Coordinates of C-alpha atoms in Angstrom, one line a residue:
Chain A
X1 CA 7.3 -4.1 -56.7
X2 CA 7.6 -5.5 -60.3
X3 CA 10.7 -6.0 -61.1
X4 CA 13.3 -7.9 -62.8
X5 CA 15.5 -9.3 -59.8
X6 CA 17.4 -11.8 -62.6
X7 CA 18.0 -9.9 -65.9
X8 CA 21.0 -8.0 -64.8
X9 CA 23.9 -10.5 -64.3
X10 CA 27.7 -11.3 -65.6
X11 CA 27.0 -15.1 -66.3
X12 CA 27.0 -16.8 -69.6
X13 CA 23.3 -16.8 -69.2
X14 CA 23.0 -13.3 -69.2
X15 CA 24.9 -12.6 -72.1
X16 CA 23.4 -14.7 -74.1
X17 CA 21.0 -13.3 -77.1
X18 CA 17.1 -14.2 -76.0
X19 CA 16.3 -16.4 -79.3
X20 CA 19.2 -19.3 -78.0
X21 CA 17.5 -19.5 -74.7
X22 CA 14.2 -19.3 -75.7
X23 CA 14.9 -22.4 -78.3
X24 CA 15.4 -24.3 -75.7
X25 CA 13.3 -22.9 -72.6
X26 CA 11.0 -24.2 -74.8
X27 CA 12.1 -27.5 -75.3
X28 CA 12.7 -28.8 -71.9
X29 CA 9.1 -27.1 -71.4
X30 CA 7.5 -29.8 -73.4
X31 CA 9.7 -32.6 -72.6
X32 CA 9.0 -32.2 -68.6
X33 CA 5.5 -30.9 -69.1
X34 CA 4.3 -33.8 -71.1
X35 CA 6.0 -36.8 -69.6
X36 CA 4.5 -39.4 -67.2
X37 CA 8.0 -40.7 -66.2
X38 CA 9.8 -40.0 -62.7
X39 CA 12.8 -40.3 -64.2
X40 CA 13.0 -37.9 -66.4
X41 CA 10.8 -35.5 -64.3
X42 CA 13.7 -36.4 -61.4
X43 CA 16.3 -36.0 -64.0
X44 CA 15.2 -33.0 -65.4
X45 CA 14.6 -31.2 -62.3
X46 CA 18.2 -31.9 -61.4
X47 CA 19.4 -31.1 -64.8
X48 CA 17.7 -27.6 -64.9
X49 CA 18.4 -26.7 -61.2
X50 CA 22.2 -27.2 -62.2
X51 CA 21.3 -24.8 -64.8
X52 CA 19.8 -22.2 -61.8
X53 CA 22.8 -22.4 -60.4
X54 CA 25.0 -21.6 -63.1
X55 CA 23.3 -18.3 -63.6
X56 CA 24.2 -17.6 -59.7
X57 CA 20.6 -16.1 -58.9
X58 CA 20.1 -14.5 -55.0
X59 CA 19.6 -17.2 -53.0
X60 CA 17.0 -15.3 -50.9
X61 CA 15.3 -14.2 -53.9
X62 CA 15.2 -17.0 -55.8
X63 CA 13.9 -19.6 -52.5
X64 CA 11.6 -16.7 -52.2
X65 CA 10.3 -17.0 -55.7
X66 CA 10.2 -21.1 -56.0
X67 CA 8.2 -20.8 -52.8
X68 CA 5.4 -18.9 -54.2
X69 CA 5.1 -21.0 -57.3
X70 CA 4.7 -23.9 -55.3
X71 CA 1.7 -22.6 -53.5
X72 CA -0.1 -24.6 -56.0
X73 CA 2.1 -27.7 -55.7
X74 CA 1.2 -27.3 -52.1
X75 CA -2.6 -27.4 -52.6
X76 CA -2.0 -30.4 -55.0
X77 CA -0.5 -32.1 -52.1
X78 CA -3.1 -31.2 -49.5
X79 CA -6.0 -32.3 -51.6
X80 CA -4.7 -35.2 -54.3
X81 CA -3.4 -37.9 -51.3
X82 CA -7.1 -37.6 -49.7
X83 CA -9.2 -37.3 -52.7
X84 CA -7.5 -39.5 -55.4
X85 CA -8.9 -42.7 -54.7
X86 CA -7.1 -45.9 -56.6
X87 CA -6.5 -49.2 -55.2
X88 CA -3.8 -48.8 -52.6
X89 CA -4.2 -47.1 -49.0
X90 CA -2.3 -45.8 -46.7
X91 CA -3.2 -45.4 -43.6
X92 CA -1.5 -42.4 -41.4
X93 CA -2.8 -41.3 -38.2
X94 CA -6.3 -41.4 -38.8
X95 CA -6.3 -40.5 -42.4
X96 CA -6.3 -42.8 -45.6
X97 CA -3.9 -41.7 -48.0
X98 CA -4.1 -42.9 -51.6
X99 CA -0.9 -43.7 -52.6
X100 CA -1.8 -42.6 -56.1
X101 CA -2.3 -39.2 -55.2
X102 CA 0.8 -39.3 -53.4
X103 CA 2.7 -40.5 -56.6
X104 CA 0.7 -37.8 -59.3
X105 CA 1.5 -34.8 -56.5
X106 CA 5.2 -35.7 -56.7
X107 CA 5.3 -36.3 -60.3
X108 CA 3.6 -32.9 -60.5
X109 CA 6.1 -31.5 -58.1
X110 CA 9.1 -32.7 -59.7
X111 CA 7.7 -31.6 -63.2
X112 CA 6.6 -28.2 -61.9
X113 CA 10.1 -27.4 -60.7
X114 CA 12.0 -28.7 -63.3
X115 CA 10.2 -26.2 -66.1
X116 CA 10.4 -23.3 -63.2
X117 CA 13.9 -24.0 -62.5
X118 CA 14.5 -23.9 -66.2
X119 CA 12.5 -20.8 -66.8
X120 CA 14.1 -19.2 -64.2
X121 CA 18.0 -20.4 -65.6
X122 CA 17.0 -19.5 -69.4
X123 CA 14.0 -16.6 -69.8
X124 CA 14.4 -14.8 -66.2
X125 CA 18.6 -13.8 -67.0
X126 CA 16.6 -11.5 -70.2
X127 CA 14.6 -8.7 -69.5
X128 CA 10.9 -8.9 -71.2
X129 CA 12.4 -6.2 -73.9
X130 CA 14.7 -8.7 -75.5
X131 CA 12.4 -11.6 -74.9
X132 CA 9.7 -9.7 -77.0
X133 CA 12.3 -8.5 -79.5
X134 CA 13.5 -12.5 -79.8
X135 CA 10.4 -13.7 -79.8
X136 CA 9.6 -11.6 -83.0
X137 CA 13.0 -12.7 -84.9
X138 CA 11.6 -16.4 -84.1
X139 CA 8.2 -15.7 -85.7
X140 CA 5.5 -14.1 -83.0
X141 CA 3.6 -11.9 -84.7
X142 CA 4.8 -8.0 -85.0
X143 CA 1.5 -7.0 -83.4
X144 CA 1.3 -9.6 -80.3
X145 CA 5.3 -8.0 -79.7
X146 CA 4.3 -4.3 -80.4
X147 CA 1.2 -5.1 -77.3
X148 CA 4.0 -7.0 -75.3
X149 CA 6.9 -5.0 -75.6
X150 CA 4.4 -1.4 -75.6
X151 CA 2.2 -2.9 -72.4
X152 CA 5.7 -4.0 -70.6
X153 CA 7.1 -0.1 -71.1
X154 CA 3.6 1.1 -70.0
X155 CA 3.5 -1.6 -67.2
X156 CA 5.4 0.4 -64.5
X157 CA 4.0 3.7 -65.2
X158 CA 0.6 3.0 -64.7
X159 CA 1.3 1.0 -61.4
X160 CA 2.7 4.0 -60.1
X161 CA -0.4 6.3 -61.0
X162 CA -2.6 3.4 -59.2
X163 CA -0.3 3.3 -55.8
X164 CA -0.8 7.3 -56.3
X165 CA -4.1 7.0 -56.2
X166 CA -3.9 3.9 -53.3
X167 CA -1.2 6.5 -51.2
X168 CA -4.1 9.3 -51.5
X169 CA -7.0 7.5 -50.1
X170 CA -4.5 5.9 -47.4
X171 CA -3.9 9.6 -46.4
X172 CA -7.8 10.6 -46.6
X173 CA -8.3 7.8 -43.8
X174 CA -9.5 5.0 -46.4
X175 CA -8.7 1.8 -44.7
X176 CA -10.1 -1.6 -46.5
X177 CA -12.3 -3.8 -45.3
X178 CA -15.1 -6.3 -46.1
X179 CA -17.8 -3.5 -47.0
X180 CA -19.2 -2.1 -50.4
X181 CA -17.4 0.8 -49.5
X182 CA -14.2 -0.5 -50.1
X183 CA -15.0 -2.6 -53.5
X184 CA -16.6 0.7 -54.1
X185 CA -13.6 3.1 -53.4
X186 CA -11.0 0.0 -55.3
X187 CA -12.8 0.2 -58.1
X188 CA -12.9 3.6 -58.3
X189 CA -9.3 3.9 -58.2
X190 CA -8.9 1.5 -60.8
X191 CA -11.0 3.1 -63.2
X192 CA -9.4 6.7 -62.4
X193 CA -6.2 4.2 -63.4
X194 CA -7.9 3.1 -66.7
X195 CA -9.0 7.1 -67.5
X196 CA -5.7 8.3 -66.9
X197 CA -3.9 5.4 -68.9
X198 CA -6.2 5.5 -71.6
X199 CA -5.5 9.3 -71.5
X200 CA -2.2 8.5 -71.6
X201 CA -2.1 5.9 -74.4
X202 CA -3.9 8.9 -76.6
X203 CA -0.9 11.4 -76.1
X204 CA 1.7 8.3 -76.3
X205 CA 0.2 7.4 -79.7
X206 CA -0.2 11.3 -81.0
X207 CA 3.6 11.7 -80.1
X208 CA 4.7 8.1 -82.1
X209 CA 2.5 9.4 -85.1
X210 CA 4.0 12.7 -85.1
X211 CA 7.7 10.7 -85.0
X212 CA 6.7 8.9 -88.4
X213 CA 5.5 5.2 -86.3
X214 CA 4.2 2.9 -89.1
X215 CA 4.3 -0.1 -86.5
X216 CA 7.9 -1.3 -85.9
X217 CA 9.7 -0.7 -82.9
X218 CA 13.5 -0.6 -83.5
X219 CA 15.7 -2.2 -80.6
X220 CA 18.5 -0.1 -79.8
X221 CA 21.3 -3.1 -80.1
X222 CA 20.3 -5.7 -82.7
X223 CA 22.8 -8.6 -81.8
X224 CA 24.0 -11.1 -84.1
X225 CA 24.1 -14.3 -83.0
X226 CA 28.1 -15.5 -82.3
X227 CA 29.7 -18.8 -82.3
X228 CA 28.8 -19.1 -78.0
X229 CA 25.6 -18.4 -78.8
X230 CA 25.3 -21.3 -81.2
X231 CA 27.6 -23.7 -78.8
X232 CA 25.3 -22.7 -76.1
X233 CA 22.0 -23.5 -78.1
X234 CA 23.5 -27.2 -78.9
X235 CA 24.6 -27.8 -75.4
X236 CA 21.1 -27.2 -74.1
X237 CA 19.5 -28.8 -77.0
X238 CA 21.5 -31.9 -76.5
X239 CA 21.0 -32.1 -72.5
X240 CA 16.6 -31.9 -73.5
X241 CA 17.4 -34.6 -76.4
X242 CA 19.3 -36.3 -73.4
X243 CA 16.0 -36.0 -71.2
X244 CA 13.9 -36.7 -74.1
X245 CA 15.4 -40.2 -75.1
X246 CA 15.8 -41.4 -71.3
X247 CA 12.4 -43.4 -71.3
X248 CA 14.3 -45.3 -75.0
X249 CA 16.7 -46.6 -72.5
X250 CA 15.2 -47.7 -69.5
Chain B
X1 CA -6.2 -18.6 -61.2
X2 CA -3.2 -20.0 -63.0
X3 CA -2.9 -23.7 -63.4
X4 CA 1.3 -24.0 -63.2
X5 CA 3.0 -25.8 -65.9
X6 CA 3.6 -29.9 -65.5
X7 CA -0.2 -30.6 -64.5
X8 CA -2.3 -30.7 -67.6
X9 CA -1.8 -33.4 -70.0
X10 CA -0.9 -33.4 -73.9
X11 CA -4.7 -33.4 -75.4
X12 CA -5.6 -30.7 -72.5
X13 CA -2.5 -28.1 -73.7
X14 CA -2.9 -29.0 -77.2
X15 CA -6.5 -28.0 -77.1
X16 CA -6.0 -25.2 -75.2
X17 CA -2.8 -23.7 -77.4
X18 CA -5.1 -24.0 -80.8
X19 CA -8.0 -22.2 -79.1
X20 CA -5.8 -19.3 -78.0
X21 CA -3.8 -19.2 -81.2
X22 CA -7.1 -18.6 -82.9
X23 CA -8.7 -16.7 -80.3
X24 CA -5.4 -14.0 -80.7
X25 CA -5.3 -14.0 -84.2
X26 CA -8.6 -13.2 -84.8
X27 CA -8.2 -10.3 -82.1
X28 CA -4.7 -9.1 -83.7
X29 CA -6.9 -9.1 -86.8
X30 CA -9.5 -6.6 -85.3
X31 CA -7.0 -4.6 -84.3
X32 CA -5.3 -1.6 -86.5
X33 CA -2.5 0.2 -85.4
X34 CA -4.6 3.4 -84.5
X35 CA -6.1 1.3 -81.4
X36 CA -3.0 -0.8 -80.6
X37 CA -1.7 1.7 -78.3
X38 CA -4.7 1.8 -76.3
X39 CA -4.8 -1.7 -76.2
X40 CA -1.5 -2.2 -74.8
X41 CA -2.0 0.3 -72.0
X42 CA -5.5 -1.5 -70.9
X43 CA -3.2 -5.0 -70.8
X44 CA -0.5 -3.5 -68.7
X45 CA -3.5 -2.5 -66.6
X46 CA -5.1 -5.8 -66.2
X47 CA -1.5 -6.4 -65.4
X48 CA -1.8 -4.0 -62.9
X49 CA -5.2 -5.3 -61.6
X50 CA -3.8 -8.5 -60.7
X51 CA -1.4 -7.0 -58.1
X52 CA -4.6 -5.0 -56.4
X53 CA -6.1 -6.9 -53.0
X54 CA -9.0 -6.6 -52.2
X55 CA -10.3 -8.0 -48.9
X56 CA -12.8 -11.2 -48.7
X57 CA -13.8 -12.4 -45.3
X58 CA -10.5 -12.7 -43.1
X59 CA -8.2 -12.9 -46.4
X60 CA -7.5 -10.9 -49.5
X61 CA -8.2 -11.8 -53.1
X62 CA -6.7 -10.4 -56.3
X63 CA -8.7 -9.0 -59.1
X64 CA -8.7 -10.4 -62.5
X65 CA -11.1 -8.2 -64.7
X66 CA -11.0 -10.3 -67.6
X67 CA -15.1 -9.2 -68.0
X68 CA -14.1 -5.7 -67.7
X69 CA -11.6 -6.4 -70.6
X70 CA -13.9 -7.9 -72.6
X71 CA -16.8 -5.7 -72.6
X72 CA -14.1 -2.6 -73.5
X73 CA -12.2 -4.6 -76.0
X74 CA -14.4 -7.1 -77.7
X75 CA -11.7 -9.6 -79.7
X76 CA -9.1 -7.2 -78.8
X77 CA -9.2 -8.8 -75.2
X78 CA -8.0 -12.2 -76.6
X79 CA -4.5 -10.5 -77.5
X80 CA -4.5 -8.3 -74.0
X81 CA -5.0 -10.9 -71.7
X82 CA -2.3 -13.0 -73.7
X83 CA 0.1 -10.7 -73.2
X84 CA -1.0 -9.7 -69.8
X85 CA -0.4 -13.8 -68.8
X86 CA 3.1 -13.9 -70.5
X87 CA 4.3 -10.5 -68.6
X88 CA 3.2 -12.5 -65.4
X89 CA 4.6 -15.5 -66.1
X90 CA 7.7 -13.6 -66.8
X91 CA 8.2 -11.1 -63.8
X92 CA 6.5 -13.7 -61.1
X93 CA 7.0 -17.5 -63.0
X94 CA 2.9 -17.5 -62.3
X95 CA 1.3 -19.9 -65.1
X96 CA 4.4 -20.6 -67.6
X97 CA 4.9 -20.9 -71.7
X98 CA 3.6 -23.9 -72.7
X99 CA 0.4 -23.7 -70.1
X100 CA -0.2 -19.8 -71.2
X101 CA -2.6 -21.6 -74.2
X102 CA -4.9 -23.2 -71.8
X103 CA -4.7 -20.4 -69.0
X104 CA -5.4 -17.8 -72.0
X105 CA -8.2 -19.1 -73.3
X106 CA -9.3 -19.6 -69.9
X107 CA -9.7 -16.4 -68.8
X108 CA -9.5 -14.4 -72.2
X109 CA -12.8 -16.9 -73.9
X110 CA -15.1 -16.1 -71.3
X111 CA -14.1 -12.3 -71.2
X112 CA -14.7 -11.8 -75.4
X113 CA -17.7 -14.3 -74.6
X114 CA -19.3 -12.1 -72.0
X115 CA -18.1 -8.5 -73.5
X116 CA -19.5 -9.5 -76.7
X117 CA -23.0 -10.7 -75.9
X118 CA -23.2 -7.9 -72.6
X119 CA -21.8 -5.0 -75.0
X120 CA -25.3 -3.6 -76.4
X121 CA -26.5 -2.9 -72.8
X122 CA -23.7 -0.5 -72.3
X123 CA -25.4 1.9 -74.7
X124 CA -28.6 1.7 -72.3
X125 CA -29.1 3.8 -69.9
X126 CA -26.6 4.2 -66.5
X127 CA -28.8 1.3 -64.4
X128 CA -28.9 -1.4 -67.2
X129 CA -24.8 -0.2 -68.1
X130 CA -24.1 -1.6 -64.3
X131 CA -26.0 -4.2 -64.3
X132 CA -24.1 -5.3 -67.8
X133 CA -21.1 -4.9 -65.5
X134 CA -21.6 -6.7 -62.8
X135 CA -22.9 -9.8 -64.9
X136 CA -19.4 -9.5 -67.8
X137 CA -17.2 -9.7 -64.4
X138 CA -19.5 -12.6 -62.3
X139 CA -20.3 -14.3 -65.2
X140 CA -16.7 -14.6 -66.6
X141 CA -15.4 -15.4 -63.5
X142 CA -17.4 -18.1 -63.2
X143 CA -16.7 -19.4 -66.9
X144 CA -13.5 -19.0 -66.2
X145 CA -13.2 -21.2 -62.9
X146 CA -15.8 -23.7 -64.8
X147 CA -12.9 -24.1 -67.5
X148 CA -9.9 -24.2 -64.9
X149 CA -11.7 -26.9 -63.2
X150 CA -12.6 -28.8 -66.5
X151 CA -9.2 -28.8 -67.7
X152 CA -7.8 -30.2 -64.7
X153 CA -10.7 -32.8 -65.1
X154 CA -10.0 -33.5 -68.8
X155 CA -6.1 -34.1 -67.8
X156 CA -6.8 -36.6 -65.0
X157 CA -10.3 -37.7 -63.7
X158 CA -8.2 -37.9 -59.7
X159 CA -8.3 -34.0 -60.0
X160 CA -12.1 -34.0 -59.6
X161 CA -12.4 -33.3 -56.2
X162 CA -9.6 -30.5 -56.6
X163 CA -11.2 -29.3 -59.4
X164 CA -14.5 -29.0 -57.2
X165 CA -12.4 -27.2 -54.2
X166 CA -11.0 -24.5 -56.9
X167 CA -14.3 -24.1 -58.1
X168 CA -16.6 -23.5 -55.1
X169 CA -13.7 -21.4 -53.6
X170 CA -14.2 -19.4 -56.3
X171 CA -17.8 -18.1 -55.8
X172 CA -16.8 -15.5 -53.4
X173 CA -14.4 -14.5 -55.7
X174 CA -17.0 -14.0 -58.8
X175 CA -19.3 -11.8 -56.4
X176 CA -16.8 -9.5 -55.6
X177 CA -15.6 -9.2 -59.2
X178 CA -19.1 -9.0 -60.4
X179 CA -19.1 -5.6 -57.4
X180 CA -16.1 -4.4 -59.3
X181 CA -16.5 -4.0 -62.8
X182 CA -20.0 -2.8 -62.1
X183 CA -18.6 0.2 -60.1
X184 CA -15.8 0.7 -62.6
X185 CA -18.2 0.8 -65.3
X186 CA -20.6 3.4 -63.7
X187 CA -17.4 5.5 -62.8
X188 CA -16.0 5.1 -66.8
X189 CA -19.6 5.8 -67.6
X190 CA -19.4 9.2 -65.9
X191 CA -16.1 10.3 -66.1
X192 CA -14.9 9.5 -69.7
X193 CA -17.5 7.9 -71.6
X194 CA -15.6 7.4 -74.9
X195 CA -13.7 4.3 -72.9
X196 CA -16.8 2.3 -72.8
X197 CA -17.3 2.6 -76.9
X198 CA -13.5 1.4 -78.0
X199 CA -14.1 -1.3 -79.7
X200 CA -17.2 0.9 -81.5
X201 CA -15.1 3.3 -82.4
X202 CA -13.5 4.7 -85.7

């Protein structure tokens, strides 16, 4: 259930090092997240679904994906045309649409899929450990990456002690349903979770201790950057400059 | 519980990256490398919680724990639930990087709020432990959908009745998370005690 689906690849977006994609990732972040302009949320969501496709994702898996983010989009659209207000109003059927809110929930739309596109294109071709492991060479914190990169490695484990736990009250007849019985019998299962992680995290620490941890993890491939790396960083540097400047021009 | 990335304005994410910044930092600075471990393992839980369903009326909800978090963690909450909302927003795209400062101190203020100032019942006896539970998971609930709702507010004054939808569809919600941490309180509080005194502990 929690998995990766995008790390593993052969594209030029896989095998690039985290830090040149997170440059960047970051970048068009903040240009689409903080402009007002259609154009360059239009252009940008073009721009960074180009990108998508360049890193050749599963279509299924990746409609899938873009789907479930737009839930929220979705709600934006069913509330903000009927409860904007402003001047102009359309009428449709027998419901008066402010053309307002139609405008923001497509300026939201096209923002929202422009940063997920790129998020998908840049940060999902990495798995979390060489995110965490970038993210450290470009300045986080060694603590906040020890929590990530520790809670990431931990992450799966523990969710297969909970469905355990879920699997053996499903055979013992437990079947949910709007009663205190079943917020009683969830959390139970998710504290037996908690006392067995936290059990865990005791023994996991003892064994690093006795292995001489004083607080670093060591990745197992420390890549240097190479001259693609550095052409790819400027490439997507100079298309968010592009998207940065368009509002200068029109 | 997320707000996505390209809805909330520059002042709105601005605010919302300084608070978390120093909300995390003084949490990291609470935090020695003795407890670090145990920390990480309770944010890949609250990971974990987030997947769990529970059934409201004829649909499901997911838990979020955030007062649970708090009232085991203290500060060290801020830096859990950070790292709890990047691991999401990397394996599902849910919230996003430049939106994780206002959806962290969303949900990761009112969990060290609550935890902090409901924390001294816990060393009562079993009935007033509970009820510390069941306010730390209502009450930061609530705080929590009070601030989603404001910063959508504070980033454009249309999103008011939205904001008011999220919010009232959010009560439910708080009750059941309120149910929640008070049951896995008086289970911790019963089956290994020690959790419940963490942040207490040397």
């Amino acid at each position: 259930m929690i998995e990766e689906p995008f790390a593993t690849g052969t594209t030029l977006f896989h095998s690039r090092d985290a830090r040149v994609k997170l440059i960047p990732a970051v970048a068009i972040t903040l240009i689409l997240a903080l402009t007002s302009s259609f154009l360059v949320a239009g252009t940008g969501c073009i721009l960074t679904g180009l990108l998508l496709i360049l890193s050749r994702p599963s279509p299924r898996l990746i409609l899938r994906r873009i789907c479930r983010v737009n839930i929220f989009t979705l709600f934006l659209w069913l509330t903000l045309p009927l409860t904007y207000g402003g001047d102009t109003i359309l009428p449709f059927l027998f419901l008066d649409l402010s053309l307002d809110g139609i405008r923001m929930a497509t300026l939201i739309t096209l923002k929202t899929n422009g940063i997920l596109f790129s998020f998908l294109a840049l940060l999902a071709t990495s798995t979390l450990a060489s995110l965490g492991h970038g993210l450290e060479k470009l300045g986080m914190p060694r603590k906040l990456t020890f929590l990530l990169l520790f809670s990431y490695r931990q992450l799966f484990v523990i969710h297969q002690e909970y469905l355990r736990l879920q699997r053996a009250a499903r055979l013992r007849g437990f079947i949910p349903a709007n009663s205190l019985h079943t917020y009683r019998t969830y959390s139970h299962l998710f504290a037996m979770t908690l006392v067995k992680s936290w059990n865990r995290a005791e023994r996991v620490h003892q064994a690093m201790v006795l292995r001489g941890f004083n607080g670093t993890l060591i990745p197992l491939n420390q890549p240097q950057l190479s001259k693609n790396d550095y052409l790819f960083l400027t490439t997507i540097l100079l298309i968010s400059f592009f998207l940065a400047t368009i509002p200068f021009f029109c | 519980m997320h707000i996505s990335e390209g809805v909330l304005t520059a002042p709105v994410l601005i605010g919302g990256a300084v608070l978390t910044a120093v909300g995390t930092t003084v949490g990291l600075k609470k935090l020695d490398y003795d407890r670090i471990m145990t920390v990480s393992l309770l944010s890949a839980a609250f990971f974990v919680a987030s997947l769990i369903h529970v059934p409201v009326g004829p649909g499901s909800v997911h838990l979020l724990l955030g007062g649970l978090l708090g009232l085991l963690l203290g500060w060290g909450a801020f830096p859990a639930i950070v790292v709890a909302l990047l691991l999401q927003a990397v394996f599902f795209q849910y919230g996003g990087i430049v939106v994780l400062g206002v959806n962290g101190f969303n949900i990761g203020g009112p969990a060290v709020l609550c935890g902090l100032s409901l924390r001294p019942l816990l060393k009562g006896s079993k009935k007033q432990g509970m009820t510390a539970g069941f306010l730390a998971g209502c009450c930061s609930m609530l705080l929590s959908a009070l601030l989603m709702a404001g910063a959508l507010f504070f980033s454009d004054q249309g999103f008011l009745h939205a904001a008011v939808i999220l919010l009232t569809s959010h009560l439910p919600v708080m009750l059941i998370e309120g149910l929640i941490t008070m049951f896995v309180v008086g289970f911790l509080a019963r089956v290994q005690p020690e959790i419940l005194s963490l942040d207490t502990r040397k």
